[in-house]
Short mmCIF file of C-alpha atoms and ligand atoms in Angstrom, two decimals:
data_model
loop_
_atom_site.label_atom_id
_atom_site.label_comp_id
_atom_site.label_asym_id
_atom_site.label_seq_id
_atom_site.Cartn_x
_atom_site.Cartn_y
_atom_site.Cartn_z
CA UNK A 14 158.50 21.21 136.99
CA UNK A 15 156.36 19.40 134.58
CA UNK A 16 152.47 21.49 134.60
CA UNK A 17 149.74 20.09 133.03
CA UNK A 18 148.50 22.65 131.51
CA UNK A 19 150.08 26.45 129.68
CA UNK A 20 146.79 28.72 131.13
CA UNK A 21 144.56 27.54 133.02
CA UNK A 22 141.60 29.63 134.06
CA UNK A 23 139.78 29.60 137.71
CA UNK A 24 136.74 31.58 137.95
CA UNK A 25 134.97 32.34 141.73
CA UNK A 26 138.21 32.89 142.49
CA UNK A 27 137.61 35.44 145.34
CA UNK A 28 135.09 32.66 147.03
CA UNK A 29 135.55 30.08 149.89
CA UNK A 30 136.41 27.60 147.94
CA UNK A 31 138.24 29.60 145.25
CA UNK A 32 140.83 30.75 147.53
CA UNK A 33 141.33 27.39 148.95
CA UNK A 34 141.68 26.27 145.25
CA UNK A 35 144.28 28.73 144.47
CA UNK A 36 147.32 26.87 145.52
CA UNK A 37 147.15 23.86 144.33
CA UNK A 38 145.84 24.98 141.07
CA UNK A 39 148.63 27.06 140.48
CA UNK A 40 150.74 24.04 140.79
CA UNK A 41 149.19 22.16 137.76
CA UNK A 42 149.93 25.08 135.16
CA UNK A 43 152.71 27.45 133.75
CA UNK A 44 150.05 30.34 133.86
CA UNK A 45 146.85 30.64 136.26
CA UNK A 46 144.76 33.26 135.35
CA UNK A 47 141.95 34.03 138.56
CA UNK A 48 138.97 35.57 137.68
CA UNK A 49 136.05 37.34 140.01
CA UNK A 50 133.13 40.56 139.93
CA UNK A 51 136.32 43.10 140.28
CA UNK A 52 135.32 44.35 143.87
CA UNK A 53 135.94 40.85 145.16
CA UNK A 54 138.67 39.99 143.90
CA UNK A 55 140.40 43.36 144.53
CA UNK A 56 139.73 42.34 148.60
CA UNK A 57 142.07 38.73 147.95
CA UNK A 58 145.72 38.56 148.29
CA UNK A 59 147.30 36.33 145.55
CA UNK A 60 150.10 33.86 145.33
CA UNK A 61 153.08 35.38 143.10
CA UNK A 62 153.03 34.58 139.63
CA UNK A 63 148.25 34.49 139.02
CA UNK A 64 146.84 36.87 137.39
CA UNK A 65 143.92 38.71 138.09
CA UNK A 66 141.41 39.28 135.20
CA UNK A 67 137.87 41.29 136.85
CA UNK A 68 134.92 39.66 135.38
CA UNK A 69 131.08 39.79 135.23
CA UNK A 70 130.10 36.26 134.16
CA UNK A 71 127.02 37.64 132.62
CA UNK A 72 129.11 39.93 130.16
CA UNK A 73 129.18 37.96 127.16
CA UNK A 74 132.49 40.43 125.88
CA UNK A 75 134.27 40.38 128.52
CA UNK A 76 133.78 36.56 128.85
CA UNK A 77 135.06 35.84 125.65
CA UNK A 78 138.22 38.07 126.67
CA UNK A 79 138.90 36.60 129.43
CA UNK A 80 139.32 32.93 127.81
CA UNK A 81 141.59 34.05 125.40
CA UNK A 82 144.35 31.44 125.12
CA UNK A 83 143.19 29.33 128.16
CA UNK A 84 143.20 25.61 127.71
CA UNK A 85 140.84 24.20 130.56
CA UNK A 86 138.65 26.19 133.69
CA UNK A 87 137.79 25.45 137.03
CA UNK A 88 134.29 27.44 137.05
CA UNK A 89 133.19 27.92 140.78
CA UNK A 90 131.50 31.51 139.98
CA UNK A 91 128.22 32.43 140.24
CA UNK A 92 125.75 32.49 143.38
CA UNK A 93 126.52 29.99 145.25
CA UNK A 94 123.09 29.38 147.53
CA UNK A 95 119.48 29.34 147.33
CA UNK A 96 117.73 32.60 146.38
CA UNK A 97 115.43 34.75 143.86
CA UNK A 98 115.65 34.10 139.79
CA UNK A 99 116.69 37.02 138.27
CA UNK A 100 120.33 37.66 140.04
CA UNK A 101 121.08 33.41 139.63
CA UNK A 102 119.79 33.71 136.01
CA UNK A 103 122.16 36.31 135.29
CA UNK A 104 125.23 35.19 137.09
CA UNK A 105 124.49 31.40 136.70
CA UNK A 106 122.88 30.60 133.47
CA UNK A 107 123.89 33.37 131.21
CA UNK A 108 127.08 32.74 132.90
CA UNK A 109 127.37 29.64 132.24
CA UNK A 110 125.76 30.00 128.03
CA UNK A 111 128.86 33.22 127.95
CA UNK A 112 131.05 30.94 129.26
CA UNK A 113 130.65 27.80 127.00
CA UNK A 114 130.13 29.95 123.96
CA UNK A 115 133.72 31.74 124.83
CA UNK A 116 134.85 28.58 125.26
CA UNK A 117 133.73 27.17 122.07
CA UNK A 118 135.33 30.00 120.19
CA UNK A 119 138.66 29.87 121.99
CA UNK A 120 139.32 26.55 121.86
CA UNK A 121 139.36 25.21 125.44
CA UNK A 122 139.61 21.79 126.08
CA UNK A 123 138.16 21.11 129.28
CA UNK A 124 135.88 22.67 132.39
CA UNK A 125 135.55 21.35 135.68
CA UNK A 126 131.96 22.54 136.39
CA UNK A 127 131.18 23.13 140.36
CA UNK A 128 127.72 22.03 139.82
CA UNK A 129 125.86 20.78 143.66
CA UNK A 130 124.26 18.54 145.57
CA UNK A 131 121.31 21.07 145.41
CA UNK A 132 120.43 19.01 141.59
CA UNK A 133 119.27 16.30 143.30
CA UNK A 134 118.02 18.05 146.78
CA UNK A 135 114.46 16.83 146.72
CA UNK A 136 115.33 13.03 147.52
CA UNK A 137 114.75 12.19 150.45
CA UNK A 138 118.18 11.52 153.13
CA UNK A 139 117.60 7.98 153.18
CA UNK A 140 117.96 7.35 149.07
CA UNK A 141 121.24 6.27 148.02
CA UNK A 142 121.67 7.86 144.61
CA UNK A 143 124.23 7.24 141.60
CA UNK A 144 124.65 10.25 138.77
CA UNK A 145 121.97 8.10 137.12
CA UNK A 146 119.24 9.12 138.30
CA UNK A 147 116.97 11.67 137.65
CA UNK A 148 117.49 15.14 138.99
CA UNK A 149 115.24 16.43 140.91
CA UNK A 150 116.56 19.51 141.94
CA UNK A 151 115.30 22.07 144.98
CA UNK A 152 115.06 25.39 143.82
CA UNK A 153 116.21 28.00 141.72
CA UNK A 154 119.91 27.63 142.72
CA UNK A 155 120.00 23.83 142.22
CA UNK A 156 117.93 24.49 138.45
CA UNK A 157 120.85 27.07 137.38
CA UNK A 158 123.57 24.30 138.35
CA UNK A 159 121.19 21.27 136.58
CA UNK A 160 121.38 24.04 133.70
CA UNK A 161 124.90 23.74 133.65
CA UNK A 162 125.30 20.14 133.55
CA UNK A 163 122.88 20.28 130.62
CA UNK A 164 125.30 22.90 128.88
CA UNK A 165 128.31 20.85 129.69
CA UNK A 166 126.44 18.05 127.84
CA UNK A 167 125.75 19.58 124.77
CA UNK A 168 129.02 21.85 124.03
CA UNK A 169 130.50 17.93 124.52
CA UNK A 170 128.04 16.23 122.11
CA UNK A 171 128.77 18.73 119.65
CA UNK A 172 131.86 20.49 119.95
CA UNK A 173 134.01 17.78 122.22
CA UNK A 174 134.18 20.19 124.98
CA UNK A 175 135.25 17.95 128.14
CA UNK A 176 133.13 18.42 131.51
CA UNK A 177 133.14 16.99 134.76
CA UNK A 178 130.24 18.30 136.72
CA UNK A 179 131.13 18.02 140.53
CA UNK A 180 128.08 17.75 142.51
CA UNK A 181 130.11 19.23 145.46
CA UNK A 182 127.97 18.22 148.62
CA UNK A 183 129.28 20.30 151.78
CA UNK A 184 132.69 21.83 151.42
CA UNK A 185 134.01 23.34 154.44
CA UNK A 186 136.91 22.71 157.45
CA UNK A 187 134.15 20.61 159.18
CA UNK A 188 130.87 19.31 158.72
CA UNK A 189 128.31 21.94 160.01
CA UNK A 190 125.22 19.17 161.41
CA UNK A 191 124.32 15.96 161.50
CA UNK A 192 123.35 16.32 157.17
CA UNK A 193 126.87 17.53 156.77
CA UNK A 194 128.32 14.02 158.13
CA UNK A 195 126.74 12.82 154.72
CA UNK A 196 127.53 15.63 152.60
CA UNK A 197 130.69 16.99 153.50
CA UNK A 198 133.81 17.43 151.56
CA UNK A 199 137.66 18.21 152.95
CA UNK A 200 139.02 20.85 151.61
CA UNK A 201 142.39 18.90 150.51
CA UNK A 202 139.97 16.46 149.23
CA UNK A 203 138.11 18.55 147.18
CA UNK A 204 141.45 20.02 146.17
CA UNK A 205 142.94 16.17 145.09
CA UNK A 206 139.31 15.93 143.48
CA UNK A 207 139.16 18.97 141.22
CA UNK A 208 142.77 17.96 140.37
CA UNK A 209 141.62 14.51 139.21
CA UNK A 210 138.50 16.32 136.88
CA UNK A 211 141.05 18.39 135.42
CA UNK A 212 144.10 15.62 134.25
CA UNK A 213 141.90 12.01 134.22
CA UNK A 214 142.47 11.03 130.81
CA UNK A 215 139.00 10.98 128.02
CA UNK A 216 136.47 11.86 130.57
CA UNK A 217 133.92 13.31 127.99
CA UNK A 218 131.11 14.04 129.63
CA UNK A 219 130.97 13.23 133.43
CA UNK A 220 129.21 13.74 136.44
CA UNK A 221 130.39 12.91 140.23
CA UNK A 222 129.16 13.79 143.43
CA UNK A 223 131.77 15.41 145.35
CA UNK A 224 132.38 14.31 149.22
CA UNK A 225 134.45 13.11 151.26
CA UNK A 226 134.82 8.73 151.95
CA UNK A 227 131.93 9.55 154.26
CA UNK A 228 130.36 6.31 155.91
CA UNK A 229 126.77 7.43 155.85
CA UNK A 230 127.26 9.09 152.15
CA UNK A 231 123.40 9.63 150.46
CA UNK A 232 125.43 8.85 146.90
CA UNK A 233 126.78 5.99 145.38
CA UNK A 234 130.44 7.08 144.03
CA UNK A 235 132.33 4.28 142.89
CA UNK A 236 131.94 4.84 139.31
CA UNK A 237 132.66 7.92 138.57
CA UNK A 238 135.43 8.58 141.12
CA UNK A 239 137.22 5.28 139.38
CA UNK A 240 136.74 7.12 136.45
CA UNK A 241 138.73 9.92 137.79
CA UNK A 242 141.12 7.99 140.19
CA UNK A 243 140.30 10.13 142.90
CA UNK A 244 140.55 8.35 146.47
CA UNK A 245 139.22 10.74 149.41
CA UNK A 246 141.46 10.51 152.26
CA UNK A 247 138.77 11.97 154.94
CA UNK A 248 135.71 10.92 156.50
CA UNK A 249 133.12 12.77 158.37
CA UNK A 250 132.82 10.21 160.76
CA UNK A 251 135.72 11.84 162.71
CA UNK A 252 133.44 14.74 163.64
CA UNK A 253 130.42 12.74 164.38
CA UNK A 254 130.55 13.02 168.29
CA UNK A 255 130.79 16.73 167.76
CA UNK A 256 127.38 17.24 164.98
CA UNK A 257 125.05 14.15 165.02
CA UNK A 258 122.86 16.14 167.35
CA UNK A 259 122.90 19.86 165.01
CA UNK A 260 119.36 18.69 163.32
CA UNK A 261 117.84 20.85 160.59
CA UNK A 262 113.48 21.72 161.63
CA UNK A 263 111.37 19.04 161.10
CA UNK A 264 110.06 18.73 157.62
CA UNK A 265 111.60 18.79 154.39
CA UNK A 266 114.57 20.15 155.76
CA UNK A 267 115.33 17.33 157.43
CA UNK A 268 113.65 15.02 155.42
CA UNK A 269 115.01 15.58 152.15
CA UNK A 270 118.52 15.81 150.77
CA UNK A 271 118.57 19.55 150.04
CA UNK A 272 118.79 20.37 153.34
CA UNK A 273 118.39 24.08 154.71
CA UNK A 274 117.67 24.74 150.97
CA UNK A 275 114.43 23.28 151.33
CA UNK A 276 113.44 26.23 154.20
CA UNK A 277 114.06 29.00 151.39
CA UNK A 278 111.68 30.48 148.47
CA UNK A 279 109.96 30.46 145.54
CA UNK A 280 109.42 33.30 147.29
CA UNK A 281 106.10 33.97 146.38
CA UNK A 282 102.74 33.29 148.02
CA UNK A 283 103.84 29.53 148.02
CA UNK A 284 106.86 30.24 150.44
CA UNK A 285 107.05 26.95 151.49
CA UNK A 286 108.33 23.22 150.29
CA UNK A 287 105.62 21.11 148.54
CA UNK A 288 104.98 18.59 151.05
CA UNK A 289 104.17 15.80 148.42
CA UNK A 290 108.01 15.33 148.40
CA UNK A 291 107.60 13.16 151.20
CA UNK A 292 105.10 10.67 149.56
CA UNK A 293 107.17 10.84 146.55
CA UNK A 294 109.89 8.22 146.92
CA UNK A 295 110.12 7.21 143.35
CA UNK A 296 113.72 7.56 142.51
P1 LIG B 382 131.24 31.80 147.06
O1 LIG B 382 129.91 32.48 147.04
O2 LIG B 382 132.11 32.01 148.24
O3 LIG B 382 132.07 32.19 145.74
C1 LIG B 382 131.46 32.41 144.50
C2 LIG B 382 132.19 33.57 143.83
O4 LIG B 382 131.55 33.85 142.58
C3 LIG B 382 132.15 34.87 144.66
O5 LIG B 382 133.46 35.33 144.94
C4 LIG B 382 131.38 35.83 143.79
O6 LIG B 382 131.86 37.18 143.84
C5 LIG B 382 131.57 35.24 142.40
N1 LIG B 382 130.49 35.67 141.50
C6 LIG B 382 129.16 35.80 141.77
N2 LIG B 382 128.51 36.30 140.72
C7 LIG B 382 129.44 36.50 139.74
C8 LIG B 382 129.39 37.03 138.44
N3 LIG B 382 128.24 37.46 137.89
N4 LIG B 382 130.55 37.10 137.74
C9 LIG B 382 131.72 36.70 138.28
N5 LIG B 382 131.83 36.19 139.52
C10 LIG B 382 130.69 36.10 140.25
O7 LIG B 382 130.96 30.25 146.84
P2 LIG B 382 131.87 28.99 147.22
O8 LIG B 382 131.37 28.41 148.47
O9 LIG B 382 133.29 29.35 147.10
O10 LIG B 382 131.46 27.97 146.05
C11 LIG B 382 132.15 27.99 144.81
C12 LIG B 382 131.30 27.26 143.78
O11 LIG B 382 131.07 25.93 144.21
C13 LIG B 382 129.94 27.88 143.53
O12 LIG B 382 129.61 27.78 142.16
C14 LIG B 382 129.00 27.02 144.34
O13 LIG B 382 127.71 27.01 143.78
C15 LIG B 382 129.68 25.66 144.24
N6 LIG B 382 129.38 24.81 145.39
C16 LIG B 382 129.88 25.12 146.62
C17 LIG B 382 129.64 24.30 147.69
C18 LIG B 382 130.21 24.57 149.05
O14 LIG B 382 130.01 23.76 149.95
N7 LIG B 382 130.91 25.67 149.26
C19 LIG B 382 128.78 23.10 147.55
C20 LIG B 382 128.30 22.88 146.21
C21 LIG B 382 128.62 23.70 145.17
C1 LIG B 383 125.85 24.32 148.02
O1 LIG B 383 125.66 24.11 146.82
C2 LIG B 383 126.21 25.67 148.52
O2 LIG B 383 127.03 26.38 147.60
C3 LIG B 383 126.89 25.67 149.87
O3 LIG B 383 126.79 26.97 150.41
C4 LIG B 383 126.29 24.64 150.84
O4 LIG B 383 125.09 25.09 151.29
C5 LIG B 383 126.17 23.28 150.17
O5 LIG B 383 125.59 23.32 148.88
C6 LIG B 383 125.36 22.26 151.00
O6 LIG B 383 124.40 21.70 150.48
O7 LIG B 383 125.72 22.04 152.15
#
């Protein structure tokens, strides 16, 4: 069988969406190498043939140990949801800065970033938005992945490391709520999608929501995803019947793109959304 790549590195692997990733993953190289925190990943049961490398994203080291001779990453680790500074710092920006830098130094040639929806949370559900336009991102979560897509930038400006940042909306068997009919994402189609990021020839610098063909989609696709041939083969319509009636509390959280995200932190004294997001509908 002809792979795409010799060693190719997934990180998060012990998550949701790294254990759906797994599979098909494994079928694109000669040697995947899975990474997680080591408790995690101790708890998964892997296909024959991946190895398992423990990790602590925010160990610079170890980082740079575990790239060694790894031509391209899926990077899904980190905290994946809304929540106080100091642990997403660690596992999400230094993460990210140990794992560019490793990358950088050990040649890799490509990272498909799971960056999120949560960038661009504070526009409000009725804005249809392209990659374009400017992030406005609802909290500390959706900061650390706006971080990353600002990394990805720069290690391509100057070093000609390749990222696609995939905004991944809602990724799950089934869309949770009504918001999820807009946000959601298959898991076989965010398995064709990653595949895409990784093998779509001179993509430089990219960045492309991730969903599903959903009819009432809050982004504008069509450019990237030519970009990276991807064509979804789901739509969230299906489950419509099923959701449209699971609402998020009125308010930002059901105003505003973010969704649920909107409900949590800064955790401070000011525990609560700025309500000038809803007179602000510059995009
Ligand atoms: P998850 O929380 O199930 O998996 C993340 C994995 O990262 C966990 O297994 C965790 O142990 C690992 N991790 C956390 N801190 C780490 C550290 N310091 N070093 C090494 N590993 C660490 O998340 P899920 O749902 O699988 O998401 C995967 C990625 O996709 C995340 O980066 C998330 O932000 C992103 N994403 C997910 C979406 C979804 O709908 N599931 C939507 C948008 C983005
Ligand atoms: C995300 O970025 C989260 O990782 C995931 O848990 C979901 O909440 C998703 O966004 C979403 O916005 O639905």
């Amino acid at each position: 069988m002809t792979t795409a790549f010799e060693t190719l590195l997934l990180t998060g692997a012990a998550g949701t969406l790294g254990r759906a990733l797994t599979p098909p993953l494994q079928a694109l190289a000669q040697r995947l190498r899975v990474s997680d925190l080591a408790e995690p990943l101790l708890r998964v049961t892997l296909p024959a043939g991946v190895e398992a490398v423990p990790c602590d994203l925010a160990d610079a080291a170890a980082v740079h140990r575990l790239l060694r001779g790894v031509q391209a990453i899926v990077h899904l680790g980190g905290i994946s949801v809304e929540g106080p500074f100091e642990p997403i710092l660690q596992a999400n920006i230094r993460g990210l800065h140990n794992l560019y830098e490793a990358a950088r130094r050990q040649g890799v040639r490509r990272v498909v970033f799971a960056s999120s929806n949560h960038v661009t949370g504070c526009y409000r559900q009725a804005q249809t938005l392209t990659p374009q336009d400017r992030p406005r991102p609802d909290g500390n979560y959706g900061l650390s992945k706006l971080f990353g897509e600002g990394i990805a930038s720069l290690y391509w400006d100057r070093f000609g490391i390749e990222t696609v940042c995939l905004r991944i909306g809602t990724a799950t068997p089934a869309p949770p709520d009504k918001r999820g009919l807009s946000t959601w994402i298959s898991l076989p189609d965010l398995a064709r999608l990653v595949t895409c990021a990784l093998t779509a020839p001179g993509v430089g610098f990219l960045v492309a929501y991730g969903i599903s063909g959903n009819t009432r989609a809050f982004w504008d696709t069509a450019q990237a995803w030519q970009q990276l041939g991807f064509v979804p083969e789901h739509d969230a319509e299906t489950f419509a019947p099923q959701v449209q009636h699971l609402l998020q509390p009125e308010g930002p959280q059901r105003l505003l793109q973010g969704g649920s995200f909107l409900g949590l932190g800064p955790y401070g004294d000011e525990d609560r959304c700025n309500e000038r997001n809803d007179d602000n509908t510059a995009a």
